[in-house]
Amino acid sequence: DARVTQTPRHKVTEMGQEVTMRCQPILGHNTVFWYRQTMMQGLELLAYFRNRAPLDDSGMPKDRFSAEMPDATLATLKIQPSEPRDSAVYFCASGRTANSNQPQHFGDGTRLSIL
Amino acid sequence: ELKVEQNPLFLSMQEGKNYTIYCNYSTTSDRLYWYRQDPGKSLESLFVLLSNGAVKQEGRLMASLDTKARLSTLHITAAVHDLSATYFCAVDPLFETSGSRLTFGEGTQLTVNP
C-alpha cells in the first residue's frame, strides 16, 4: 500500500535548537498538508502546498516556522528556534486534486518534544 | 470562518449498544470525511461523503450526510471493544476536487466497555 512517510518519528531536543521534519508524499499526489496535533488545540492546519506551490501557511507562526517543498517527493517543516510550546505531534498528509473520491492520507507523524 | 463541531466529545458505551456521533458545520459544503485515530497512531480514513443524502457503511459503522442541515452522523451498531478510538469529522469548505484544505472537528473519544 502506498503511504506517506515522515521522518523522524520521534525528536527530543532542547529549546533554541533547529528542528527539521520531513515528509515524502504518496507518489502521484500533488497536494501536501502539514498539521499539528495537541491535546489543547486539537488538529491545526499549519501549511498547504499544491503542485509544490505554497497556497496557505496562515496557520503557521511565521517568525519561527517555515515550510518548503523542494521537489515533488519531499516536503519539509522547520522550526528555528524551537520552544517548549512547539511540543506536539506533527502530521503530514497528501492528496490528489484530480480525484474527488479520495481523502487525504496521513503519515505516522513526528512526535516532537522541546525541553 | 468555518466551524466544525462534534458531539459528544467523550462517549463511553457498553458492548452491544448503539450510538450516534454528530458533526455539525457552519458553511455550505458537499464534502465531508470521517477519520479514526487510535492512541499514539495516525489518522485513518473511514468514509468520504460527497453529496447530500450520501450514506456509507463499513461493518458496524454507518455515516451519512445532510448538506441542508449541515450535519453528518456516524452511527455505531452493536459496539465492540475494537471500535474504541477517537473519531474525527472533517469538512472541505470549497466544492473543489480532493486535496483542498480540511477543517477538523474536535474529535469524539469513544470507549467501548465489556
Coordinates of C-alpha atoms in Angstrom, one line a residue:
Chain A
D1 CA 0.0 0.0 0.0
A2 CA 1.2 3.5 -0.8
R3 CA 2.0 5.5 2.3
V4 CA 3.0 9.0 3.4
T5 CA 6.4 8.7 5.0
Q6 CA 7.5 11.0 7.8
T7 CA 10.9 11.3 9.4
P8 CA 11.9 11.3 12.2
R9 CA 9.2 9.5 14.1
H10 CA 10.4 11.0 17.4
K11 CA 12.5 14.0 18.2
V12 CA 13.6 15.3 21.6
T13 CA 15.8 18.4 21.7
E14 CA 16.5 21.5 23.8
M15 CA 14.8 24.8 23.2
G16 CA 16.6 27.1 20.8
Q17 CA 17.6 24.2 18.6
E18 CA 16.6 23.9 15.0
V19 CA 14.2 21.1 14.1
T20 CA 13.6 19.8 10.6
M21 CA 10.8 17.4 9.9
R22 CA 10.5 15.6 6.5
C23 CA 7.6 14.2 4.6
Q24 CA 7.5 12.0 1.4
P25 CA 4.0 12.2 0.0
I26 CA 2.4 9.4 -1.9
L27 CA 3.7 9.2 -5.5
G28 CA 1.3 11.0 -7.8
H29 CA -0.3 13.1 -5.0
N30 CA 0.0 16.8 -5.8
T31 CA -1.2 18.3 -2.5
V32 CA 0.7 18.2 0.8
F33 CA -0.5 19.4 4.2
W34 CA 1.2 19.9 7.5
Y35 CA -0.9 19.6 10.7
R36 CA 0.0 19.9 14.3
Q37 CA -1.9 18.0 17.0
T38 CA -2.0 18.8 20.7
M39 CA -4.4 18.0 23.5
M40 CA -5.4 21.6 23.9
Q41 CA -5.8 22.7 20.3
G42 CA -6.6 19.5 18.6
L43 CA -5.7 19.3 14.9
E44 CA -4.5 22.5 13.3
L45 CA -3.5 23.1 9.7
L46 CA -0.1 24.8 9.5
A47 CA 0.6 24.9 5.8
Y48 CA -0.7 23.6 2.5
F49 CA 1.0 23.0 -0.9
R50 CA -0.5 22.3 -4.3
N51 CA 1.9 21.3 -7.1
R52 CA 4.7 22.3 -4.8
A53 CA 3.5 25.8 -4.5
P54 CA 2.6 27.1 -1.1
L55 CA -1.1 28.0 -1.0
D56 CA -1.8 28.7 2.6
D57 CA 0.5 29.0 5.6
S58 CA -1.7 31.3 7.7
G59 CA -1.8 28.7 10.5
M60 CA 1.9 28.8 11.0
P61 CA 3.9 31.1 13.3
K62 CA 5.9 32.9 10.6
D63 CA 8.7 34.1 12.9
R64 CA 10.0 30.6 13.6
F65 CA 8.3 28.1 11.3
S66 CA 9.0 27.6 7.6
A67 CA 7.6 25.0 5.2
E68 CA 9.0 24.2 1.8
M69 CA 8.7 21.6 -0.9
P70 CA 12.0 21.5 -2.8
D71 CA 10.7 18.7 -5.1
A72 CA 7.6 16.6 -5.6
T73 CA 8.9 13.8 -3.3
L74 CA 9.9 15.9 -0.3
A75 CA 8.2 18.4 1.9
T76 CA 9.9 19.9 5.0
L77 CA 8.8 21.8 8.1
K78 CA 11.4 23.7 10.0
I79 CA 11.3 25.3 13.4
Q80 CA 14.1 27.7 14.3
P81 CA 14.5 28.4 17.2
S82 CA 12.3 25.8 18.8
E83 CA 10.4 26.5 22.0
P84 CA 8.7 24.2 24.6
R85 CA 5.3 25.2 23.3
D86 CA 6.1 23.6 20.0
S87 CA 6.0 20.2 21.6
A88 CA 3.3 18.3 19.7
V89 CA 2.7 15.6 17.0
Y90 CA 3.2 17.0 13.5
F91 CA 1.4 15.1 10.7
C92 CA 2.0 15.4 7.0
A93 CA -0.9 14.4 4.7
S94 CA -1.1 14.2 0.9
G95 CA -3.9 14.1 -1.6
R96 CA -4.7 14.4 -5.2
T97 CA -6.8 17.3 -6.6
A98 CA -7.7 15.2 -9.7
N99 CA -9.5 12.6 -7.8
S100 CA -12.5 13.8 -5.8
N101 CA -13.3 10.4 -4.2
Q102 CA -10.1 10.1 -2.3
P103 CA -9.4 11.5 1.2
Q104 CA -6.2 13.0 2.4
H105 CA -3.8 10.2 3.5
F106 CA -1.8 10.9 6.7
G107 CA 1.7 9.9 7.7
D108 CA 2.5 8.4 11.0
G109 CA 3.6 11.7 12.4
T110 CA 6.6 13.2 14.1
R111 CA 6.3 13.3 17.9
L112 CA 8.3 16.4 18.9
S113 CA 9.4 17.2 22.5
I114 CA 11.2 20.5 23.2
L115 CA 12.8 20.6 26.6
Chain B
E1 CA -14.5 31.1 9.4
L2 CA -15.7 27.5 9.1
K3 CA -16.5 25.9 12.4
V4 CA -16.9 22.1 12.7
E5 CA -18.4 20.8 16.0
Q6 CA -18.7 17.3 17.1
N7 CA -20.8 15.9 19.9
P8 CA -20.3 14.2 22.2
L9 CA -16.6 14.8 22.7
F10 CA -16.4 11.8 25.0
L11 CA -18.5 8.7 24.8
S12 CA -18.4 5.7 27.0
M13 CA -20.6 2.9 25.9
Q14 CA -21.2 -0.8 26.6
E15 CA -20.5 -3.5 24.1
G16 CA -23.6 -4.4 22.1
K17 CA -25.2 -0.9 22.3
N18 CA -25.9 1.6 19.6
Y19 CA -25.0 5.2 19.5
T20 CA -24.6 8.2 17.2
I21 CA -21.9 10.8 16.9
Y22 CA -22.9 14.1 15.4
C23 CA -20.9 16.5 13.3
N24 CA -22.3 20.0 12.6
Y25 CA -20.6 22.5 10.4
S26 CA -21.2 26.2 9.7
T27 CA -20.9 26.7 6.0
T28 CA -22.1 25.2 2.8
S29 CA -20.2 22.0 1.9
D30 CA -20.8 18.9 -0.2
R31 CA -17.7 17.1 1.0
L32 CA -17.2 15.5 4.4
Y33 CA -14.7 13.0 5.7
W34 CA -14.6 10.7 8.8
Y35 CA -11.3 9.6 10.2
R36 CA -10.4 7.2 13.0
Q37 CA -7.3 7.7 15.3
D38 CA -6.1 5.1 17.7
P39 CA -3.9 6.4 20.6
G40 CA -0.4 7.3 19.5
K41 CA -1.3 6.5 15.9
S42 CA -2.1 8.3 12.7
L43 CA -5.4 9.2 11.2
E44 CA -7.1 6.6 9.1
S45 CA -9.8 7.4 6.6
L46 CA -13.1 5.8 7.2
F47 CA -15.6 7.4 5.0
V48 CA -15.8 10.0 2.2
L49 CA -19.3 11.6 1.8
L50 CA -19.6 13.7 -1.4
S51 CA -23.3 14.7 -1.7
N52 CA -26.5 15.4 0.1
G53 CA -28.1 12.2 1.3
A54 CA -24.9 10.1 0.9
V55 CA -24.7 7.1 3.2
K56 CA -21.7 4.8 3.6
Q57 CA -21.4 1.7 5.7
E58 CA -18.5 -0.4 6.8
G59 CA -19.0 -3.1 9.3
R60 CA -20.6 -1.7 12.4
L61 CA -20.2 1.9 11.3
M62 CA -22.5 3.9 9.1
A63 CA -22.0 7.6 8.1
S64 CA -24.5 9.9 6.5
L65 CA -24.5 13.5 5.2
D66 CA -27.3 16.0 5.2
T67 CA -26.0 19.1 3.5
K68 CA -29.1 21.1 4.0
A69 CA -28.9 20.7 7.8
R70 CA -25.1 20.9 7.6
L71 CA -25.0 17.7 9.6
S72 CA -23.2 14.4 9.4
T73 CA -23.7 11.4 11.6
L74 CA -21.6 8.4 12.4
H75 CA -23.8 5.6 13.8
I76 CA -22.3 2.7 15.7
T77 CA -24.3 -0.5 15.8
A78 CA -23.7 -3.2 18.4
A79 CA -20.4 -1.7 19.6
V80 CA -17.4 -3.9 20.2
H81 CA -14.2 -3.0 22.1
D82 CA -12.2 -2.8 18.9
L83 CA -14.1 0.4 18.0
S84 CA -12.6 2.3 20.9
A85 CA -10.7 5.2 19.3
T86 CA -11.1 8.9 18.6
Y87 CA -13.3 9.8 15.6
F88 CA -12.9 13.0 13.7
C89 CA -15.1 14.5 11.1
A90 CA -13.5 17.0 8.6
V91 CA -15.2 19.3 6.2
D92 CA -13.9 20.7 2.9
P93 CA -15.3 24.2 2.8
L94 CA -15.0 24.6 -1.0
F95 CA -16.5 22.4 -3.6
E96 CA -13.4 21.6 -5.4
T97 CA -11.6 18.3 -6.1
S98 CA -10.0 16.4 -3.4
G99 CA -6.8 17.9 -1.9
S100 CA -8.2 21.1 -0.7
R101 CA -7.9 22.1 2.9
L102 CA -9.9 20.5 5.6
T103 CA -11.3 21.8 8.8
F104 CA -11.4 19.2 11.5
G105 CA -13.8 18.8 14.4
E106 CA -12.5 18.4 17.9
G107 CA -12.8 14.6 17.8
T108 CA -15.0 12.2 19.7
Q109 CA -13.2 9.9 22.1
L110 CA -15.1 6.6 22.1
T111 CA -14.5 4.0 24.8
V112 CA -16.4 0.7 24.5
N113 CA -16.5 -1.2 27.7
P114 CA -17.1 -5.0 28.0

